[in-house]
Short mmCIF file of C-alpha atoms in Angstrom, two decimals:
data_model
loop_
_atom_site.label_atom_id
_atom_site.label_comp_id
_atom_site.label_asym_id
_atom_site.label_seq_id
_atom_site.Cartn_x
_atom_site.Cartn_y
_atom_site.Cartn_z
CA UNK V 840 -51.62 62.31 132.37
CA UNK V 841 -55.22 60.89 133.13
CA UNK V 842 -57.26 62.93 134.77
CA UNK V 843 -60.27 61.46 136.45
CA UNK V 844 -62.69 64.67 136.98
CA UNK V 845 -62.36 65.95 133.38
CA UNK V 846 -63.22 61.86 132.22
CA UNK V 847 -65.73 61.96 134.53
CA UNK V 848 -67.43 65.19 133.46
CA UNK V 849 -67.27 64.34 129.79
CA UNK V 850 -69.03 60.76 130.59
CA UNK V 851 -71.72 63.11 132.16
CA UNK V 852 -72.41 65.45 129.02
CA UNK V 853 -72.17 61.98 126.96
CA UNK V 854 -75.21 60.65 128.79
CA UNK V 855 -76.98 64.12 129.16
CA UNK V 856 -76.97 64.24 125.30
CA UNK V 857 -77.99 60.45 125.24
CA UNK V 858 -80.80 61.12 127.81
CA UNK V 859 -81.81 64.33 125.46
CA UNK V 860 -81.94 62.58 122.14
CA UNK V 861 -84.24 59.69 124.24
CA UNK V 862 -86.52 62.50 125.20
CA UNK V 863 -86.72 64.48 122.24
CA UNK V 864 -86.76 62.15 119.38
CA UNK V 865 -89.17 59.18 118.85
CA UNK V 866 -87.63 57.86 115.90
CA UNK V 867 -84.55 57.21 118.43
CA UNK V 868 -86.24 55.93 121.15
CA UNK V 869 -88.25 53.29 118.19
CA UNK V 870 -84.61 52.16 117.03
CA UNK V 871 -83.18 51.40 120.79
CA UNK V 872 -86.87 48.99 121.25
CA UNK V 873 -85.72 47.47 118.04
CA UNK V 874 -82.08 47.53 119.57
CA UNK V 875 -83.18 45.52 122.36
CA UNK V 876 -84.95 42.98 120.54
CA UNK V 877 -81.87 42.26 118.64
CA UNK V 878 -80.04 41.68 121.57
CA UNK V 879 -82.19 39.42 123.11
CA UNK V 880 -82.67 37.06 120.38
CA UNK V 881 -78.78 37.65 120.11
CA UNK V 882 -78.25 36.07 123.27
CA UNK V 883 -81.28 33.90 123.23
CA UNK V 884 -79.91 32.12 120.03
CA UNK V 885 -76.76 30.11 120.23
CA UNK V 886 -75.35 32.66 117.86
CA UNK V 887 -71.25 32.35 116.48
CA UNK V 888 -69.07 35.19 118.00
CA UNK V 889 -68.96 36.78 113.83
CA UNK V 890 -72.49 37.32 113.95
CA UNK V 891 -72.58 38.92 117.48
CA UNK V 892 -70.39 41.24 116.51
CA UNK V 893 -71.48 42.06 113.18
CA UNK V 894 -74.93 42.34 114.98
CA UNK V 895 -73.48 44.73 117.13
CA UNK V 896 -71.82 47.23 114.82
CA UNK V 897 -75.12 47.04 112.57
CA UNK V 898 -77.06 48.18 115.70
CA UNK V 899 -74.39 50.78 116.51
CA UNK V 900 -74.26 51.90 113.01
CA UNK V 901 -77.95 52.82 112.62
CA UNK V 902 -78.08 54.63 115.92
CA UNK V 903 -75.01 56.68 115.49
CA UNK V 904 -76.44 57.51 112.21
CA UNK V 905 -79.83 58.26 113.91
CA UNK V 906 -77.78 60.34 116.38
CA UNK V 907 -76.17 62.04 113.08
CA UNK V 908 -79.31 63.21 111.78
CA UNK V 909 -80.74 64.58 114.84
CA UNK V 910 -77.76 67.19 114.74
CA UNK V 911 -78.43 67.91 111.61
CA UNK V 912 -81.87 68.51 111.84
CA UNK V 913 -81.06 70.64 114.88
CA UNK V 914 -78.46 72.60 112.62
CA UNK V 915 -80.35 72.90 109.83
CA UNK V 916 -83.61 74.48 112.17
CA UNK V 917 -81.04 77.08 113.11
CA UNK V 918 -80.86 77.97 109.34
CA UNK V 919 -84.96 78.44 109.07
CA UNK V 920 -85.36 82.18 109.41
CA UNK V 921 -83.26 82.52 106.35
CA UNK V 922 -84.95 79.41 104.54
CA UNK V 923 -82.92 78.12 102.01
CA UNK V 924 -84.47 76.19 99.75
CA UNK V 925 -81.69 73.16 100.50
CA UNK V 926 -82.86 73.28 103.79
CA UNK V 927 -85.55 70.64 103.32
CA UNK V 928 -83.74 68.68 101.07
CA UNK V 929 -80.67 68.03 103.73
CA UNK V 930 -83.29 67.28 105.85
CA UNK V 931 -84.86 64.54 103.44
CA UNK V 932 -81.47 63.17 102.10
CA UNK V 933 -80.29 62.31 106.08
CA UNK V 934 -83.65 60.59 106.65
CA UNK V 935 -82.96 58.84 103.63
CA UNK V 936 -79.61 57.76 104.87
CA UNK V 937 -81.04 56.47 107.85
CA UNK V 938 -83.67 54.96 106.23
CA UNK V 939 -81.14 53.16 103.90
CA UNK V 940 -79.04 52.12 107.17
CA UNK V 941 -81.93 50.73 108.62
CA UNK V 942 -83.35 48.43 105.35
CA UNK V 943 -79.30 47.41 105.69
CA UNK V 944 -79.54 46.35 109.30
CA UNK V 945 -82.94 44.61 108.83
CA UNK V 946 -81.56 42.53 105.77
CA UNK V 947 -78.63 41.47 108.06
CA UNK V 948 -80.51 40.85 110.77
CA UNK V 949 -82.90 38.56 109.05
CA UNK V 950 -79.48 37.21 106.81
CA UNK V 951 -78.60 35.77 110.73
CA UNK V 952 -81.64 35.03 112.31
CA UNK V 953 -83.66 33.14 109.73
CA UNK V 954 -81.55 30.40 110.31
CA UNK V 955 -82.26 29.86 113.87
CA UNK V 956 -85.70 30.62 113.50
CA UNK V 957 -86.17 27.49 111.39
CA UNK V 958 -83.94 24.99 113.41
#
């Protein structure tokens, strides 16, 4: 059975933890700008439907991942008062993946663009 409130209330704590992430973390709030951009050339670009949506799962991808990391980062600070000395390197290594993510997305994105941009 569907029930509206509790879909309703879980849409809320969705967007609370969406409007918390765009508050709290810059690196975030730097990958939605770039998220934007990529949708407006997306649409300003006579783009094929593939490359929309591969576009769109890139962008997804490396924000989810971004998302991903914050938790860690938030876990791992709960670990400080007994510093472990992996506690930095988790840390590092999830930047890293982002990081990686992010070189990924860029190469795809210019993989799609460049094309346009010379026409």
């Amino acid at each position: 059975m569907f029930y509206l409130r509790k879909t309703v209330k879980s849409f809320y704590y969705a967007l609370k933890g969406l409007s918390l992430i765009i508050k709290e973390e810059q690196s975030f709030r730097i990958q939605l700008v770039v998220a934007a951009v990529v949708f407006f050339l997306m649409f300003y670009f006579p783009l094929r439907n593939y490359e929309k949506m591969v576009l769109i799962l890139v962008v997804a991808f490396v924000l989810v991942l971004e998302l991903i990391n914050s938790i860690f980062e938030r876990f791992v600070d709960l670990m400080k008062p007994r510093l472990h000395f992996y506690v930095e390197s988790i840390k590092d290594v999830m930047a890293a993946a982002v990081l990686l993510a992010s070189l990924a997305a860029l190469l795809i994105g210019l993989i799609i663009f460049i094309p346009y941009f010379k026409s």
